[in-house]
XYZ file of C-alpha atoms in Angstrom:
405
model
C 151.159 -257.384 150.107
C 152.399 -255.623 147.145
C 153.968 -252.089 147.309
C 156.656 -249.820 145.460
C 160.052 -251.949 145.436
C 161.725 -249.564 143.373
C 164.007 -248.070 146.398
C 164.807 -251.670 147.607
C 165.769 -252.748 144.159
C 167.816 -250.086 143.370
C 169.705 -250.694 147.255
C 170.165 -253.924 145.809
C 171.724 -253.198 142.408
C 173.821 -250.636 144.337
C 174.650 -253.184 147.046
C 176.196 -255.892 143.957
C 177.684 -253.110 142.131
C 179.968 -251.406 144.713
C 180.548 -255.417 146.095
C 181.523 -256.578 142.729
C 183.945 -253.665 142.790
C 185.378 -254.671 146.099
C 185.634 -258.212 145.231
C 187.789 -257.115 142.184
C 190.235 -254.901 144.408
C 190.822 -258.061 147.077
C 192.282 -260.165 144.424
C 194.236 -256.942 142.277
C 195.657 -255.539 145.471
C 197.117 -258.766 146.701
C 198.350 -259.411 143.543
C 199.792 -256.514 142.570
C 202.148 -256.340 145.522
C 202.762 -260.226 145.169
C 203.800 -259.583 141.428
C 206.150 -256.686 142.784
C 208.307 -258.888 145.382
C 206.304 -262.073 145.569
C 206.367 -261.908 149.052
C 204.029 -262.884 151.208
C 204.596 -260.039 153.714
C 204.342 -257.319 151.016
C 200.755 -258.794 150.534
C 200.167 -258.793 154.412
C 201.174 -254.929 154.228
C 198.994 -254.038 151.565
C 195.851 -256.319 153.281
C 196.834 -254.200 156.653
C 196.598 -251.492 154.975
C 193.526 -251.735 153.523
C 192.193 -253.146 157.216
C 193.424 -250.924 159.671
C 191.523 -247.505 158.543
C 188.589 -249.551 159.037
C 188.427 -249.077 162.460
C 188.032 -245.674 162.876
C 186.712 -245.272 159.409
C 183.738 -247.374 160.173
C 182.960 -245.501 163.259
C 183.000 -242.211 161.716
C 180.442 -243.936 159.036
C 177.957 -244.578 161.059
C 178.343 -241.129 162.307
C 178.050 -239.642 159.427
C 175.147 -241.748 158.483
C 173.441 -239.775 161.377
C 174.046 -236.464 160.653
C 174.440 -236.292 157.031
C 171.723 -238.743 155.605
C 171.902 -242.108 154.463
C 171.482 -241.769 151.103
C 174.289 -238.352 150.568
C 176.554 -240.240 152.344
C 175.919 -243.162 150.259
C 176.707 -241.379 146.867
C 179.802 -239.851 148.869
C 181.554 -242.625 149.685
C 181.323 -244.259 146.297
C 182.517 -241.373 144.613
C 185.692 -241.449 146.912
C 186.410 -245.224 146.698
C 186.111 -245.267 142.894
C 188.446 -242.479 142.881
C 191.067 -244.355 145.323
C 190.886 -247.512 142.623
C 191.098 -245.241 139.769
C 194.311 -243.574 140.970
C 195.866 -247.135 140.340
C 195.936 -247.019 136.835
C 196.451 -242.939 136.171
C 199.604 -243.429 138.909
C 201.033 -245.851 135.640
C 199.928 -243.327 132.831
C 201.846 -240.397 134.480
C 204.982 -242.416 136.243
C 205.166 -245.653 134.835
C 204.559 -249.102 135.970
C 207.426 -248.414 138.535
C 205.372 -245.974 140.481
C 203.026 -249.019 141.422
C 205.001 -250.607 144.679
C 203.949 -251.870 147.742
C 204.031 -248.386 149.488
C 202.050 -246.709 146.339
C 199.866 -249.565 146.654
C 199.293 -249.862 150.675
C 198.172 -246.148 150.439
C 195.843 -246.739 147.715
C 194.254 -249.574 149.578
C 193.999 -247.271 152.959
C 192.443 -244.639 150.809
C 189.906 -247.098 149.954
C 189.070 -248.646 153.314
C 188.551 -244.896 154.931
C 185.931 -244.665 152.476
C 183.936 -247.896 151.472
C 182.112 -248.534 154.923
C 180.060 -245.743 154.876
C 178.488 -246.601 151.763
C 177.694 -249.930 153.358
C 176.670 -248.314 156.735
C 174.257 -246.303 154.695
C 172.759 -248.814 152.736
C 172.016 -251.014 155.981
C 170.668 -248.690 157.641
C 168.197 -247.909 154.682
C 166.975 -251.288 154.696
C 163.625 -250.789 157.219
C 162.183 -248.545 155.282
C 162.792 -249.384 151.621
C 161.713 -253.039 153.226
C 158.325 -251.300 154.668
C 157.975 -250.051 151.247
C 158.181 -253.029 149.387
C 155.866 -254.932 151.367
C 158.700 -257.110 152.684
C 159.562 -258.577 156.267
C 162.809 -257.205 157.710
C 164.396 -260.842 157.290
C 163.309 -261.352 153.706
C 165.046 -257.962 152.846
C 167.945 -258.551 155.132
C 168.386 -261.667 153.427
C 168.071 -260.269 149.888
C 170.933 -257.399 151.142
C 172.783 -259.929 152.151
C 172.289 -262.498 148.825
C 173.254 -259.480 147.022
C 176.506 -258.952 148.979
C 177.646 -262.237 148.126
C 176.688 -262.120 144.308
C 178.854 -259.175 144.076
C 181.612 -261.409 145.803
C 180.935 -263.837 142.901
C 181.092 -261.558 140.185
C 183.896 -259.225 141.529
C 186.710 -261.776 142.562
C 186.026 -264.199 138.899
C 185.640 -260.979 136.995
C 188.962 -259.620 138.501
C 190.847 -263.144 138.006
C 190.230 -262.922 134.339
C 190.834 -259.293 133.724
C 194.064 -259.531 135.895
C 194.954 -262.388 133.430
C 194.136 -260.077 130.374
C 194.546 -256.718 130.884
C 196.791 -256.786 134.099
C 196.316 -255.689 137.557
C 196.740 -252.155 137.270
C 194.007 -251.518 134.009
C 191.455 -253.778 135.775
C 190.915 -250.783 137.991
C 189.293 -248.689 135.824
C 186.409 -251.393 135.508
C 186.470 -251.135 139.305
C 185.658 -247.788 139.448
C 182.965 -248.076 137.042
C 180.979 -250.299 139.451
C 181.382 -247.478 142.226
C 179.850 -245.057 139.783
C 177.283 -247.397 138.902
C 176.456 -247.926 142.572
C 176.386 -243.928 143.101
C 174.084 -243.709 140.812
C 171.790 -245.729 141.989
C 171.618 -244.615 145.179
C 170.981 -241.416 143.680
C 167.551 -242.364 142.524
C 165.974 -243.798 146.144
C 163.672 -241.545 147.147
C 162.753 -243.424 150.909
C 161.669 -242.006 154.092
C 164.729 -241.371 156.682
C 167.286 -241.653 153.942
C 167.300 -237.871 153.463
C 168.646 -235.313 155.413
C 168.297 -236.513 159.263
C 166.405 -234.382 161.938
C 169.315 -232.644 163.642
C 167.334 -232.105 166.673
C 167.339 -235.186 167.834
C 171.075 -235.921 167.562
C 173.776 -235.142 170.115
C 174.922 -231.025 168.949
C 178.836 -232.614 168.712
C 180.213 -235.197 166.613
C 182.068 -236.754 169.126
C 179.205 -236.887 172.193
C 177.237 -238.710 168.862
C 179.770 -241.335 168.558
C 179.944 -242.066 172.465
C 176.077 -242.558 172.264
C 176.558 -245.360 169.816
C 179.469 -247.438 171.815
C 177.426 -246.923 174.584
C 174.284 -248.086 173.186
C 176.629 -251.370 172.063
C 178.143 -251.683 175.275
C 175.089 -252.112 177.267
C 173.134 -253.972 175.303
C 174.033 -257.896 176.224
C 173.358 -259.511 172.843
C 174.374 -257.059 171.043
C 177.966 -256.604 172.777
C 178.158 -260.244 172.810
C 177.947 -260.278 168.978
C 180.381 -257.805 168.927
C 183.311 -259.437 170.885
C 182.623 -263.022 168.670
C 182.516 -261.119 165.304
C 186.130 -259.325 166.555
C 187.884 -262.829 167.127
C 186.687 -264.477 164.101
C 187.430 -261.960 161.510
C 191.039 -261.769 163.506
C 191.418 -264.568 162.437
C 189.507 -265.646 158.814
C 190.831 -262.217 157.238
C 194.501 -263.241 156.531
C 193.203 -266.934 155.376
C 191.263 -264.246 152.201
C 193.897 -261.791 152.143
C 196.953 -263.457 152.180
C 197.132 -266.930 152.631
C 195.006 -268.130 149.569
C 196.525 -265.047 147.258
C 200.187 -266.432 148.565
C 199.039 -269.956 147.223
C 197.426 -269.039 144.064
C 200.564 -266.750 143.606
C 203.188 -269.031 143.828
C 201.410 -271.789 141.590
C 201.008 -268.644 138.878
C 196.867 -268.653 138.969
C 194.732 -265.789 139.337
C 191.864 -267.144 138.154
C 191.842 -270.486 140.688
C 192.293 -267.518 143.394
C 188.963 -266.362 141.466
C 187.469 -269.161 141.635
C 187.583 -269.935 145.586
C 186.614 -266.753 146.423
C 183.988 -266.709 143.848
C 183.267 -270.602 145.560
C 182.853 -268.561 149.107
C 180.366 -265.960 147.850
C 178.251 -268.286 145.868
C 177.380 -270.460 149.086
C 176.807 -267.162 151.342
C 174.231 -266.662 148.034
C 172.860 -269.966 148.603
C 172.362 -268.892 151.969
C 171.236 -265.490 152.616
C 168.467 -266.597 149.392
C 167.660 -269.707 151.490
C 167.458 -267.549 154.672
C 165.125 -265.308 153.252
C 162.660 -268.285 152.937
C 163.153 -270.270 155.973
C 163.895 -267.454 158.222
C 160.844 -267.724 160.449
C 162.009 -271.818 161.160
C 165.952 -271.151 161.346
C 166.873 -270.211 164.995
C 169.467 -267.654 165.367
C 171.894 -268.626 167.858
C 172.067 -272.213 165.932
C 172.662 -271.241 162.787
C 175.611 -268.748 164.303
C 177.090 -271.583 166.369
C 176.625 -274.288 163.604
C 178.567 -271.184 160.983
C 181.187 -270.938 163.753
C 181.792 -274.551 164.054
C 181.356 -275.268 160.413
C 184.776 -272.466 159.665
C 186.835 -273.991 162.214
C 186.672 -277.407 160.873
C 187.339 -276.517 156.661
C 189.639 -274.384 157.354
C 191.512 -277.096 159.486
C 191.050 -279.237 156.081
C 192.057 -276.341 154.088
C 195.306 -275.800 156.101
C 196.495 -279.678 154.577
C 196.482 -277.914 150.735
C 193.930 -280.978 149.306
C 193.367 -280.556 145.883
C 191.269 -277.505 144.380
C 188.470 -279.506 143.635
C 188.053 -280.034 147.714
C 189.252 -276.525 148.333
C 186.115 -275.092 146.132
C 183.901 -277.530 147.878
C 185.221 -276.698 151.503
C 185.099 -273.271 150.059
C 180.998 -273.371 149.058
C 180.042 -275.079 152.117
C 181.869 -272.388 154.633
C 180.093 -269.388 152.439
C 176.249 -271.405 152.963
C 176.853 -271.461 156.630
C 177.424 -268.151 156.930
C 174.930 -266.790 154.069
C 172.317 -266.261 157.314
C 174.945 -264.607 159.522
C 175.255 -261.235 157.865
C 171.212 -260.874 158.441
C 170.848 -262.274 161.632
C 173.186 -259.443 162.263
C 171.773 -256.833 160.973
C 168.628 -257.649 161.739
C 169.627 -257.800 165.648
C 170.948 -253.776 164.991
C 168.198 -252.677 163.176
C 165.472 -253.861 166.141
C 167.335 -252.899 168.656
C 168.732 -249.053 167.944
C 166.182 -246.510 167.422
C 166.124 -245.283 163.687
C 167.912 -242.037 164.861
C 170.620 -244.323 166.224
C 170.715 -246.949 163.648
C 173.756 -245.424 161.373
C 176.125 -245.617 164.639
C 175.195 -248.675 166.436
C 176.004 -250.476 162.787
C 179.270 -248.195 162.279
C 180.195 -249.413 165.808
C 179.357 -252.954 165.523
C 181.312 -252.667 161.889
C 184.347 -250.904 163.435
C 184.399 -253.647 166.379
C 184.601 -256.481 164.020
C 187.427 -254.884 161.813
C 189.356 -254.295 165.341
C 191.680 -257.724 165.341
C 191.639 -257.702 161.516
C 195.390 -256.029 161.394
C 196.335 -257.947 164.114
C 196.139 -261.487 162.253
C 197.443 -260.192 159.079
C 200.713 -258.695 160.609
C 200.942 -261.814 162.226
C 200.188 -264.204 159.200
C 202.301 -262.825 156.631
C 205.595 -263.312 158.473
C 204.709 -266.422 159.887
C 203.873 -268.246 156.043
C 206.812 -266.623 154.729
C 208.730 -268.464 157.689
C 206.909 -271.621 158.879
C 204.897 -272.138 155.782
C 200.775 -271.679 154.631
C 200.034 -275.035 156.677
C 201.547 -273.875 159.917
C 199.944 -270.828 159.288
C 196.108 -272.033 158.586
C 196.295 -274.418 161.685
C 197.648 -271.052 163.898
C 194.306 -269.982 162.451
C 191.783 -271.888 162.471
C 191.892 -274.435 165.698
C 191.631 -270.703 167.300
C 188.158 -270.372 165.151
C 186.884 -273.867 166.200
C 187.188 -273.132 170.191
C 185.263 -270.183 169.341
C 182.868 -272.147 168.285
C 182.801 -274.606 170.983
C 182.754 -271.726 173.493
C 179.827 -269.670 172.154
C 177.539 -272.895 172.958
C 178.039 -271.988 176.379
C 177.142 -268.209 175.999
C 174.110 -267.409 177.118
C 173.708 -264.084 176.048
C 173.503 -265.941 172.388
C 170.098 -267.401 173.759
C 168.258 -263.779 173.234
C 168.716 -263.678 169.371
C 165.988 -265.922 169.358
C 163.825 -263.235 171.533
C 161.438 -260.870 170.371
């Protein structure tokens, strides 16, 4: 059936736009503070920094979500995050290149983090109904949201490796937040059903009582608590392998654009994916394709930790992003069936903010430890961890019900 995909298209386009501009601050933050002290602690503070407002920040998105509308809130928080990269360069223009250090540069990246997952909360949760309008399954668009995710983490992490090389790290920002505006506009165009401003009746009167309803909802729903508590351990413990280890690498062998290039490696097989996904969605069951991702990470990342040649690295790198292309719809397709539409914005702000949780943890604890026992020491702390996961979620049998209507 054929209907008006204008509003999904244009979620889309803003959905690769404020990605790409993500992808480009993972590898200039990094390397900004690496170029500073070419430590790899100074690039753990800066990753923290950008990590830990997530967890409340991502709460209070889905919140917001609620109460304010999908789409203002979506406009909102690009505006702010394009300002947060922008301040980058204009802190060099007024000060100097000294004024860019790694405390300048850890604020910067909090700034950011408090406001880039509410665009994303927003944009999730206007999926259904730009999906309903298109004449598309929930899958198919999940999957196209989530092939679009990872083209932005193609074009965002290669575009920033070459402008870094070019320009520098500081002017690549502006280009940065040009995608943000480019995504604000955009979103400025949907006209969808539920992405306006939300009936206020049927919301808690508080902000706070509004929240609660959402962790609750999470906590009591099996699968989706269970989801939860496996995303939380495994981004513990990927998120320093992305934010420090590799930049640490690529840093001390003096290439941005190989840095670029694995990262870029890691979003085109999460392309091949989700696209793939899309397709085969009605023959791919759930809970295998999350165990099979699980397992999949563990065991590349155990290669990884060895430093093979980049060739292998880009390879290991491609097959870990197709595994997990599926996982970002199977997710949000479990949170968009299971909360009611007036509840959608929190339970994916909570589920968000759950899986950022352990993210500071493993970055405070992986900078120090390459700077002391080394990058192989530290991938092996990291990913045996990710492969028991793996081994224990086959026995989880809350995992059975993603394959339930």
């Amino acid at each position: 059936m054929n209907g008006d995909r204008a509003p999904l298209l244009l979620l889309l386009f803003a959905t690769v736009t404020a990605g790409a501009g993500n992808g480009i601050s993972i590898v200039a933050f990094p390397w900004l503070a690496l170029q500073h002290n070419g430590s790899a602690s100074a690039a753990a503070v800066v990753a923290t920094a950008g990590t830990v407002p997530l967890l409340a920040s991502t709460l209070l998105a889905g919140a917001a979500v609620d109460y304010l509308g999908r789409r203002r809130v979506s406009m909102l928080s690009d505006a702010l995050s394009g300002l947060s990269v922008a301040m980058v360069p204009v802190l060099v223009l007024l000060c100097g290149a000294g004024a860019i250090n790694v405390l300048s540069l850890s604020a910067l990246a909090a700034l950011g983090a408090v406001f880039d997952p509410a665009g994303m909360t927003a944009r999730i949760s206007m999926l259904p109904e730009a999906a309903e309008r298109a004449g598309w399954s929930l899958d198919r668009a999940n999957g196209g949201y989530q092939a679009a995710f990872n083209l932005a983490y193609i074009v965002g992490p290669g575009i920033g490796g070459v402008l870094i090389a070019t320009l520098g790290g500081a002017q690549t920002m502006w280009v940065t937040a040009g995608l943000f505006v480019a995504a604000l506009l955009a979103v400025g165009m949907i006209r969808l059903a539920g992405a306006g401003r939300p009936d206020r009746a049927k919301l808690p009167e508080r902000l706070w009582p509004g929240i609660v309803e959402g962790l609750r909802f999470v906590c009591h729903n099996r699968v989706l608590r269970t989801l939860a508590a496996v995303d939380l351990i495994i981004n513990g413990l990927y998120v320093p392998i992305e934010s420090v280890l590799f930049p640490k690498y690529f840093t001390d062998r003096g290439q941005p654009q190989q840095l670029g290039w694995v990262l870029m490696a890691l979003a085109a097989g999460g392309l091949i994916g989700a696209l793939g996904y899309a397709v085969t969605a009605r023959h791919l069951p759930r809970r295998s394709t999350l165990i099979a991702a699980m397992l999949t990470l563990g065991v590349t990342t155990t290669v990884i930790a060895f430093l093979p040649p980049l060739p292998l690295i880009l390879v290991l790198s491609l097959l870990v992003g197709l595994v997990y292309g599926p996982i970002g719809p199977i997710y949000n397709y479990v949170m968009q069936t299971r909360a009611p539409a007036q509840l959608r914005g929190r339970v994916v702000g909570v589920m968000g903010s759950l899986a950022y949780a352990a993210g500071p943890v493993g970055l405070i604890i992986a900078g120090p430890l390459a700077d002391a026992a080394g990058l192989t020491v530290t991938f092996l702390a990291l990913s045996v961890p990710m492969l028991a996961v793996g081994l224990a979620a086959l026995a989880l049998p809350s995992l059975r019900e993603l394959d339930r209507r």
